[in-house]
Short mmCIF file of C-alpha atoms in Angstrom, two decimals:
data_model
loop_
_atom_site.label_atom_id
_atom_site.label_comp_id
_atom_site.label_asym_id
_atom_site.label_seq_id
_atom_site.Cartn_x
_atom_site.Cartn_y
_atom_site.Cartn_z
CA UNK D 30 -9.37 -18.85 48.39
CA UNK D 31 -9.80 -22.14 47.04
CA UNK D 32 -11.77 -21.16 43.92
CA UNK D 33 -9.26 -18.59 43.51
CA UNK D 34 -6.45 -21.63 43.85
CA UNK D 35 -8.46 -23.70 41.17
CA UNK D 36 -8.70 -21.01 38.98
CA UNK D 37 -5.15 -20.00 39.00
CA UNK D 38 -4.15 -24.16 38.65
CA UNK D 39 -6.22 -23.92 35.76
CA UNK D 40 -5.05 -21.47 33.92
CA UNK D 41 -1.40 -23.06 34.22
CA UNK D 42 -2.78 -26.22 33.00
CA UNK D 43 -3.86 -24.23 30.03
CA UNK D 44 -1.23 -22.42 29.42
CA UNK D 45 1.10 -25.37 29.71
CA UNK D 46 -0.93 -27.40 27.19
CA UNK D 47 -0.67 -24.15 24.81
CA UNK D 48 2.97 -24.48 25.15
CA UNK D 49 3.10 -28.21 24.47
CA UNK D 50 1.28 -28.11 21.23
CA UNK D 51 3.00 -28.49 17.87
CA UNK D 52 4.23 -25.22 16.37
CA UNK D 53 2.50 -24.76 12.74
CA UNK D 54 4.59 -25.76 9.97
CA UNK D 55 5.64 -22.49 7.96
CA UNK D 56 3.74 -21.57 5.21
CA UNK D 57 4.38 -21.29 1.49
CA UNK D 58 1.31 -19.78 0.63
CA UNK D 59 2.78 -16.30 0.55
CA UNK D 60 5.10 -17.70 -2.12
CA UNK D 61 2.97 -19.47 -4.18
CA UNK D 62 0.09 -16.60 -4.26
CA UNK D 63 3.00 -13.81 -5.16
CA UNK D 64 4.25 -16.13 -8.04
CA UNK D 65 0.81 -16.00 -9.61
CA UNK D 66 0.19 -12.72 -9.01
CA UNK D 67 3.52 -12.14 -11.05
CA UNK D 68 2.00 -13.98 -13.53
CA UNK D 69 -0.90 -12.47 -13.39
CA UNK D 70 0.61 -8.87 -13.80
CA UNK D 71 2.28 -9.68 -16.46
CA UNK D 72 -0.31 -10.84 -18.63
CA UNK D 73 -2.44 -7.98 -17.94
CA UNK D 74 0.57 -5.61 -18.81
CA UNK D 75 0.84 -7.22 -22.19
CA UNK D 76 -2.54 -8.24 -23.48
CA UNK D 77 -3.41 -8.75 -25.76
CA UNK D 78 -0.21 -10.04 -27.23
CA UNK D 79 -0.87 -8.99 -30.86
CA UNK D 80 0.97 -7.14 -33.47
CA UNK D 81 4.25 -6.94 -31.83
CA UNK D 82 6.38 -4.98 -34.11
CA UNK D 83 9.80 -2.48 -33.78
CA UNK D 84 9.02 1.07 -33.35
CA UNK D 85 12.24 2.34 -33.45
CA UNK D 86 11.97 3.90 -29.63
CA UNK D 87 14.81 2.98 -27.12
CA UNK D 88 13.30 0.55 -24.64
CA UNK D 89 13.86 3.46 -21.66
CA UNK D 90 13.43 6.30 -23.43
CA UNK D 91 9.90 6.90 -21.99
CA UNK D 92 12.02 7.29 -18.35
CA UNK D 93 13.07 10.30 -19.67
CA UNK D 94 9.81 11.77 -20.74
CA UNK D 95 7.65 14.45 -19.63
CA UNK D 96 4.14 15.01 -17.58
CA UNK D 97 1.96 12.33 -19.86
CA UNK D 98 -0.17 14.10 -21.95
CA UNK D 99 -3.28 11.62 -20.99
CA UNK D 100 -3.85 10.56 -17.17
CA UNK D 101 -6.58 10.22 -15.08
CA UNK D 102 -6.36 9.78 -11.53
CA UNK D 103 -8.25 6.75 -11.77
CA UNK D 104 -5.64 5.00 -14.12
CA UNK D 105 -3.15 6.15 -11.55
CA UNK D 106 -4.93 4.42 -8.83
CA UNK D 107 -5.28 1.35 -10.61
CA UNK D 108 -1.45 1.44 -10.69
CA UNK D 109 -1.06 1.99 -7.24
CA UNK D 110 -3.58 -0.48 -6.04
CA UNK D 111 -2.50 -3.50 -8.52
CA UNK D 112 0.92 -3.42 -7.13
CA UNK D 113 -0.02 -3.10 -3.85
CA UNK D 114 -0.78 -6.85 -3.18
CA UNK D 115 2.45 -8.37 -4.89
CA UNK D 116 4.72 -5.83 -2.40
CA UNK D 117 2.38 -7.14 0.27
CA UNK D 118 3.11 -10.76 -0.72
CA UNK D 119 6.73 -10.58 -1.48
CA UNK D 120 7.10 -9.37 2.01
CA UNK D 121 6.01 -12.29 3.91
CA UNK D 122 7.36 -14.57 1.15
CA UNK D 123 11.30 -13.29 1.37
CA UNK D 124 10.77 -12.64 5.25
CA UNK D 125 13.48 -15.43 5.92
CA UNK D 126 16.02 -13.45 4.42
CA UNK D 127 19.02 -12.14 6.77
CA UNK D 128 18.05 -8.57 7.97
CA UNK D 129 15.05 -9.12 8.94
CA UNK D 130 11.66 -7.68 7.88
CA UNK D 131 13.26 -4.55 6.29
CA UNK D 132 15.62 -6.68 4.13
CA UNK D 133 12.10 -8.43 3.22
CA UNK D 134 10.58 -5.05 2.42
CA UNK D 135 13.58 -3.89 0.02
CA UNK D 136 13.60 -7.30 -2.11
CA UNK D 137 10.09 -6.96 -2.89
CA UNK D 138 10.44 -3.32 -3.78
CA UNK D 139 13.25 -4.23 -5.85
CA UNK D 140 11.11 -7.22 -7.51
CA UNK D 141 8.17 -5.12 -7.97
CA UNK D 142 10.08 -1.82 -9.37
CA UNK D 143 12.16 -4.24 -11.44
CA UNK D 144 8.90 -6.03 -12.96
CA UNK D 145 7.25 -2.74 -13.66
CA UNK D 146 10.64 -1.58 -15.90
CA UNK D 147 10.49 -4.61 -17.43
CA UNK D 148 7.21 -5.10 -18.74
CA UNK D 149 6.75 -0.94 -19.60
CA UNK D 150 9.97 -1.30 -21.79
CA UNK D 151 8.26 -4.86 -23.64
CA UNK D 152 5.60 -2.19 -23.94
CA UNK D 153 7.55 -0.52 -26.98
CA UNK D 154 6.94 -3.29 -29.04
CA UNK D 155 3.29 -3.44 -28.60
CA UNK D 156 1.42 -0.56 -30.66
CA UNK D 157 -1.86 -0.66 -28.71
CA UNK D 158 0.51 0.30 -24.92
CA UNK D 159 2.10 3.11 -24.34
CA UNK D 160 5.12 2.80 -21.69
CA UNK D 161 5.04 5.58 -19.37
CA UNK D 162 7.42 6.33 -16.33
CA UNK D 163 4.35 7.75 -14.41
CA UNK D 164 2.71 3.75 -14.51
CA UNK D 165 6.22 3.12 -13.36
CA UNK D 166 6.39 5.20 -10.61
CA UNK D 167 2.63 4.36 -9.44
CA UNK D 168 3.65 0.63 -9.45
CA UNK D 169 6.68 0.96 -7.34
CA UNK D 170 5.12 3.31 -4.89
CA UNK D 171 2.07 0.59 -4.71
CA UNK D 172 4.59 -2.00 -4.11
CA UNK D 173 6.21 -0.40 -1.51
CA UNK D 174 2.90 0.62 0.41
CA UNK D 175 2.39 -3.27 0.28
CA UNK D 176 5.97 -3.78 1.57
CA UNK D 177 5.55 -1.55 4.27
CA UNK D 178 2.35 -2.91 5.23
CA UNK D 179 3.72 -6.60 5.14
CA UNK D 180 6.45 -5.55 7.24
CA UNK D 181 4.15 -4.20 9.80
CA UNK D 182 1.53 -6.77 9.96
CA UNK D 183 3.32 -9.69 8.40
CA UNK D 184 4.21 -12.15 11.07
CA UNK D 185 1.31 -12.21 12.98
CA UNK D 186 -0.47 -12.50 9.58
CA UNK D 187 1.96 -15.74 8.72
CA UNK D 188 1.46 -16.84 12.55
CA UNK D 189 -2.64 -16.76 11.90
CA UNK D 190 -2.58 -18.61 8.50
CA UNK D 191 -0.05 -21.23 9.54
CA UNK D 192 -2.37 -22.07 12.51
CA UNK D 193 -5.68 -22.32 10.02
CA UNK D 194 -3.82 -24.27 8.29
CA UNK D 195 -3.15 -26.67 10.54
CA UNK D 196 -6.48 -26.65 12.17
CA UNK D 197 -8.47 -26.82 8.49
CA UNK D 198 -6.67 -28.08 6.27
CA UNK D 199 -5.11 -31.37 5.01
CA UNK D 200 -1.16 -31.90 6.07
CA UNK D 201 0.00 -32.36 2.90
CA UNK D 202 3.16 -31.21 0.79
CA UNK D 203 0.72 -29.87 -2.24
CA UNK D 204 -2.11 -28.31 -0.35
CA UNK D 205 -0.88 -24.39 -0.60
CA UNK D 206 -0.37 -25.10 -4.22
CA UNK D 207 -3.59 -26.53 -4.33
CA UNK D 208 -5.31 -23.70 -2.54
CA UNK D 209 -3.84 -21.06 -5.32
CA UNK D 210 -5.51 -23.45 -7.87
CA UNK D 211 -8.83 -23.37 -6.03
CA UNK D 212 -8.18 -19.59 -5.83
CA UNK D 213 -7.59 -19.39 -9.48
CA UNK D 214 -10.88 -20.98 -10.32
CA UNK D 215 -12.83 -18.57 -8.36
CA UNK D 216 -11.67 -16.12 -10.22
CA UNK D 217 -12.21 -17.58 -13.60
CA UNK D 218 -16.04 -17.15 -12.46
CA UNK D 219 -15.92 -13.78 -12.98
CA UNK D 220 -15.41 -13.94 -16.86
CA UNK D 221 -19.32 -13.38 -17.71
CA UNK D 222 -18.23 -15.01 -21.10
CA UNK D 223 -17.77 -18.47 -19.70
CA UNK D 224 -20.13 -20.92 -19.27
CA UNK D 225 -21.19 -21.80 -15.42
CA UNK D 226 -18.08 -23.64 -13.45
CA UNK D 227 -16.89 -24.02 -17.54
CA UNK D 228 -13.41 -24.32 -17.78
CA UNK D 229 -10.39 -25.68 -20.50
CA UNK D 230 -12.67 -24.13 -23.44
CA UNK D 231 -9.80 -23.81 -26.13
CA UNK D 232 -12.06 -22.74 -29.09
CA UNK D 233 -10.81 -19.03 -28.43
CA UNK D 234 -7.57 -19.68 -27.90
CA UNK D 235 -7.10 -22.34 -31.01
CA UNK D 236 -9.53 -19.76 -33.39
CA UNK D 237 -11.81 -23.38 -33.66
CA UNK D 238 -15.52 -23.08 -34.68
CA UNK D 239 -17.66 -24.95 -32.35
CA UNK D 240 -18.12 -28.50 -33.60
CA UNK D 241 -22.12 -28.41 -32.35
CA UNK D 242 -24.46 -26.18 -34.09
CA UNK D 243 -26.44 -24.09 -31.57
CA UNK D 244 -30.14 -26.47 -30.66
CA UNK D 245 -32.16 -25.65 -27.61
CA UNK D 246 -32.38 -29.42 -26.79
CA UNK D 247 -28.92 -30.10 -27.04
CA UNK D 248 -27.43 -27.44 -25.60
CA UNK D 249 -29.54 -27.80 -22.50
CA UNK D 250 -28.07 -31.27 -22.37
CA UNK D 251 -24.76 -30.24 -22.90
CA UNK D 252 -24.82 -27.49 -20.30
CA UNK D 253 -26.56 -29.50 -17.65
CA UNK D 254 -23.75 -32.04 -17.67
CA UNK D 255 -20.94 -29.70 -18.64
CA UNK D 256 -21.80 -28.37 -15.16
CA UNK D 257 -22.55 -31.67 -13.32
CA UNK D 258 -19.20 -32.84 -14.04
CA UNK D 259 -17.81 -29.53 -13.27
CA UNK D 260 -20.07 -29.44 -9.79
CA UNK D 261 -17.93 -32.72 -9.09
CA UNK D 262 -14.89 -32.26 -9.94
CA UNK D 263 -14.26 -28.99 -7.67
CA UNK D 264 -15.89 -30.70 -4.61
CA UNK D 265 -13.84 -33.13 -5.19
CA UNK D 266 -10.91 -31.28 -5.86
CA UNK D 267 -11.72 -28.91 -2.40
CA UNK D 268 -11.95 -32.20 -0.46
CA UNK D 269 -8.53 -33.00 -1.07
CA UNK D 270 -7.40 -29.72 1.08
CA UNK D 271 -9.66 -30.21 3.53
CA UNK D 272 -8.40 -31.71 6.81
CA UNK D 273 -10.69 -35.37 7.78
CA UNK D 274 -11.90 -33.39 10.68
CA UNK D 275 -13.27 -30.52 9.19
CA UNK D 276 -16.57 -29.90 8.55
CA UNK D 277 -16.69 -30.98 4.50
CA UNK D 278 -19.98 -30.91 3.78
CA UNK D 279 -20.53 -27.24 5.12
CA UNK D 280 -17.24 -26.17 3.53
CA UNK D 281 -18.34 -27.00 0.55
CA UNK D 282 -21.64 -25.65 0.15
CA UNK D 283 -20.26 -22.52 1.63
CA UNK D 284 -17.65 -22.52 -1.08
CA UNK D 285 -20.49 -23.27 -4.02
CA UNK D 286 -22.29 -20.38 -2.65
CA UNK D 287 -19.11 -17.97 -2.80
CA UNK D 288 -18.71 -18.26 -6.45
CA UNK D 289 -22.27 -18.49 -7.40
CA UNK D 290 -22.22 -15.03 -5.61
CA UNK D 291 -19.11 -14.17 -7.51
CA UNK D 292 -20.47 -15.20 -10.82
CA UNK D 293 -23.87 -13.32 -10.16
CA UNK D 294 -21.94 -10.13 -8.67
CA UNK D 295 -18.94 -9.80 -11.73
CA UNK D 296 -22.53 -10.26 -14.84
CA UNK D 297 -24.04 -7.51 -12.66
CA UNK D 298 -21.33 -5.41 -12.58
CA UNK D 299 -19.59 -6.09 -16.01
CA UNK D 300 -22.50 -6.68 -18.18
CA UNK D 301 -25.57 -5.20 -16.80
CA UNK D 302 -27.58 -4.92 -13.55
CA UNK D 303 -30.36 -7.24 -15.33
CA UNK D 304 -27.99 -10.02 -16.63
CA UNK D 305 -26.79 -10.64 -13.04
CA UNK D 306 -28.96 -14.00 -13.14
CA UNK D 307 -28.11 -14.48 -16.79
CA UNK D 308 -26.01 -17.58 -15.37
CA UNK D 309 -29.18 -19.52 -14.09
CA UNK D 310 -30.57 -20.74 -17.45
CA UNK D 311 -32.79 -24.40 -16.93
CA UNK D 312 -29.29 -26.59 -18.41
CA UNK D 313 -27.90 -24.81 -15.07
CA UNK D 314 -30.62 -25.55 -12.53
CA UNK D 315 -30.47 -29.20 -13.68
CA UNK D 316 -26.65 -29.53 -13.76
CA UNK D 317 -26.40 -28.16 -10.19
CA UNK D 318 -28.78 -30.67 -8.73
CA UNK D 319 -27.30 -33.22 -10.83
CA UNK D 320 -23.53 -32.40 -9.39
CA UNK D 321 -25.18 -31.96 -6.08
CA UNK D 322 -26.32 -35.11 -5.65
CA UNK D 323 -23.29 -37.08 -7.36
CA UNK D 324 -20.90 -35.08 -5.05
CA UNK D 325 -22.54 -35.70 -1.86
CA UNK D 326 -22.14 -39.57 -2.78
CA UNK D 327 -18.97 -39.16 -4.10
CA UNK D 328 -17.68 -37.64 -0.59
CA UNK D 329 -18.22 -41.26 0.70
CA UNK D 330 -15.79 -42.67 -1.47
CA UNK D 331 -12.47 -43.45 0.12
CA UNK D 332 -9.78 -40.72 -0.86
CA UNK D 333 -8.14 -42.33 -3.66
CA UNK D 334 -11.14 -42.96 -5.46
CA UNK D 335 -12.48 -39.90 -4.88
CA UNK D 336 -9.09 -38.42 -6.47
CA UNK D 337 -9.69 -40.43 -9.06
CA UNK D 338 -13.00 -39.30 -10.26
CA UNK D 339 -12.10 -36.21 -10.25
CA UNK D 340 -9.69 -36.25 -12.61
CA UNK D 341 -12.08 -38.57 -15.14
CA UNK D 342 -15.10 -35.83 -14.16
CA UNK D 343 -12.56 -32.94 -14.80
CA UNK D 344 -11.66 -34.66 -18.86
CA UNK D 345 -14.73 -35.37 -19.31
CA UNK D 346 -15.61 -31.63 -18.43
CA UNK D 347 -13.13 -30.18 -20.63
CA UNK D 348 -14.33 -32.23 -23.50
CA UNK D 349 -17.67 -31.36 -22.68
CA UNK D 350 -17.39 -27.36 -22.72
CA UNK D 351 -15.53 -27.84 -25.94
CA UNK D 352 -18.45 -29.28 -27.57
CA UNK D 353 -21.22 -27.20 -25.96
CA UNK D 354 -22.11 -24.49 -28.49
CA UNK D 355 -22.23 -20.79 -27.31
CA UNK D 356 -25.63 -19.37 -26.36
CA UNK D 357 -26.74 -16.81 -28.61
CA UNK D 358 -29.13 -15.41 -25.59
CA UNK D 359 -25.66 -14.61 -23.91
CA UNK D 360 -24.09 -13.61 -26.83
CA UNK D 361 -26.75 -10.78 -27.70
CA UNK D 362 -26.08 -9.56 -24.17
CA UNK D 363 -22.48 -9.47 -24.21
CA UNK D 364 -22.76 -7.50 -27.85
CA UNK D 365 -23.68 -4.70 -26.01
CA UNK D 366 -21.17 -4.57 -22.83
CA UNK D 367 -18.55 -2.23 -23.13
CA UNK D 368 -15.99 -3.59 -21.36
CA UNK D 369 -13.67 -0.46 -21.15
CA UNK D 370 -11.08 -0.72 -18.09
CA UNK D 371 -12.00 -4.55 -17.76
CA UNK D 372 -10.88 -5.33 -21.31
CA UNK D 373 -7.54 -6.98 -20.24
CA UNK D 374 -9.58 -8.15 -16.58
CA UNK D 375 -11.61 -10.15 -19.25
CA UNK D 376 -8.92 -11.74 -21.50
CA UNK D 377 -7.28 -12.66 -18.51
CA UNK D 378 -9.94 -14.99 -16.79
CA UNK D 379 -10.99 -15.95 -20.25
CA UNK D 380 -7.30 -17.59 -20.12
CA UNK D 381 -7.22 -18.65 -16.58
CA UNK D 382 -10.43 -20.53 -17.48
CA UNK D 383 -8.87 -22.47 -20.58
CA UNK D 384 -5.78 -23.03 -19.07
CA UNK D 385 -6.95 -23.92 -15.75
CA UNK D 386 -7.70 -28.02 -16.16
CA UNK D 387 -4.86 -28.38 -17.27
CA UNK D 388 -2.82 -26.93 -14.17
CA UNK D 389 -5.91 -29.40 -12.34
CA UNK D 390 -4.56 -32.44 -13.57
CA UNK D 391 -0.96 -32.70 -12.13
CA UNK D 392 -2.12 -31.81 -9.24
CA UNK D 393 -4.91 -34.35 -8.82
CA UNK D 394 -1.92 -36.67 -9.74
CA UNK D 395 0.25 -36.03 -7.33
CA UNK D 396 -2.04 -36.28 -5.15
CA UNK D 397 -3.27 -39.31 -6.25
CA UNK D 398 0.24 -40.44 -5.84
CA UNK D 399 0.24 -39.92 -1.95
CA UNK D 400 -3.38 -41.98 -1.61
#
């Protein structure tokens, strides 16, 4: 009877201190991530931006067309599915609104529906897209899917990142925004046409020639560092999200690992099986130790100097890729990949990669700011 008393005083003890601990602070993640995926849907739509021109076709007169005379159920899957995350995300971004969940679930259809009419009717003016009200209807159906699904699972979902949040990450007015950045980056590993951890590469984008002639001894130089700094700069920039208590050093090599894996998985998958370790060239074995080593000293830096060098390290690694002179090795192996459905996939983490620095930069300011 006693044990059973201890036991029961016990469990009020814990539930009382449950009750007494600080609610998480709501989240803006859900916002922030369904802004960029906006983005993100739009460029795709609209790539690749060229030869814009009138065609003399009403902007909605594809709502009143027929069957389309080309479909395949995989493009209409791909419709579905892309949608289906920014109906998801809307939904536990607007879930404040009066109403309720369903309120929630009716402004992101609208959003989504309202995108999808949007950018097929910009479609006119583009000779390489077609606008079709069957994309339309895919998207809007995918949107709502993700609405529904929101709605359903939403709160607890909000509940369970809140609480990681506060448990693993820093307390801090920019860290969300800084965790879509992070995001971001990851993804700009997939581009099999970037240099390792490369990013802010505005050759392509400018139509410049590469200001280095192609040399096996200096472009092993200019790779190894290129991703040493790089190594660097995206520790350091993870550390700043990363709550004092949590484990950093694990967190970090964990996170390496994920888009090493990412990088090795998209060249397998994109390119060819065989090129899937196209990525780990001698300049990159080097420049990983390199950043390795610098990183792991760099975490004992107090916090503003540690923001600090990562914004030098992330300059100095944007004028480094823009020097480093393609590899013709990779070059001869993406010649021959026929890129298909990931055509507009590619141009879009070609520009996430160039463009990516420079969303770095204010944010490793700001932060700065706060140290």
């Amino acid at each position: 009877m006693a044990g059973s008393e201890r036991l029961t005083h016990g469990d009020l003890a814990a539930e009382v201190g449950r009750a007494n601990r600080p609610l998480p602070r709501p989240t803006r993640l859900p916002l922030y991530l369904a802004l960029a995926y906006l983005v993100l849907i739009g460029y795709a739509s609209l790539y690749p931006f060229a030869n814009w021109r009138d065609l003399g076709v009403a902007p909605l007169e594809f709502l009143g067309a027929g069957w389309p005379r080309y479909w395949t159920v995989f493009d209409l899957a791909v419709n579905v599915f892309v949608y289906l995350p920014l109906g998801f995300l809307l939904t536990l971004a607007l879930g404040h609104l009066p109403g309720g969940r369903w309120s929630a679930v009716t402004a992101a259809v609208l959003i989504g529906s309202l995108l999808s009419l949007g950018l097929e009717c910009v479609q006119n003016w583009l000779p390489t897209r077609v606008p079709s009200n069957l994309d339309l209807a895919c998207n809007a159906a995918g949107t709502a899917i993700g609405a529904l699904l929101g709605a359903w699972n939403g709160k607890r979902i909000l509940r369970r990142i809140a609480r990681l949040q506060q448990e693993l990450l820093a307390p801090t007015a920019q860290v969300e925004l800084g965790l879509v950045l992070l995001g971001v980056w990851l993804l700009t590993q997939s581009s099999p046409e970037t240099l390792l951890f490369g990013s802010g590469d505005l050759r392509n984008v400018l139509e410049l020639t590469p200001a280095v002639p192609y040399a096996a001894h200096s472009f092993f130089v200019l790779e190894a560092a290129l991703i040493g700094c790089n190594t660097v700069v995206i520790g350091l920039f993870a550390r700043t999200l990363l709550a004092d208590r949590a484990s950093t050093h694990m967190a970090l090599f964990a996170f390496f690992v994920v888009a090493l894996v990412i990088r090795t998985l998209a060249a397998a998958v994109l390119v060819a099986p065989q090129e899937a370790f196209a990525w780990l060239t001698p300049g990159a074995e080097v420049g990983l130790l390199i950043g390795g080593v610098l990183l792991t000293l760099s975490l004992l830096l107090p916090a503003s100097t540690r923001v600090a060098l990562a914004a030098v390290a992330l300059m100095a690694g944007t004028a480094l890729v823009n020097l480093t002179p393609a590899n013709p090795y990779s070059e001869a192996a993406l010649a021959a990949w026929k890129q298909g459905h990931f055509l507009n996939f590619n141009g879009l983490t070609r520009w996430m990669a160039s463009l990516w620095p420079f969303l770095a930069l204010p944010y490793l300011t700001a932060v700065g700011r706060r140290h």
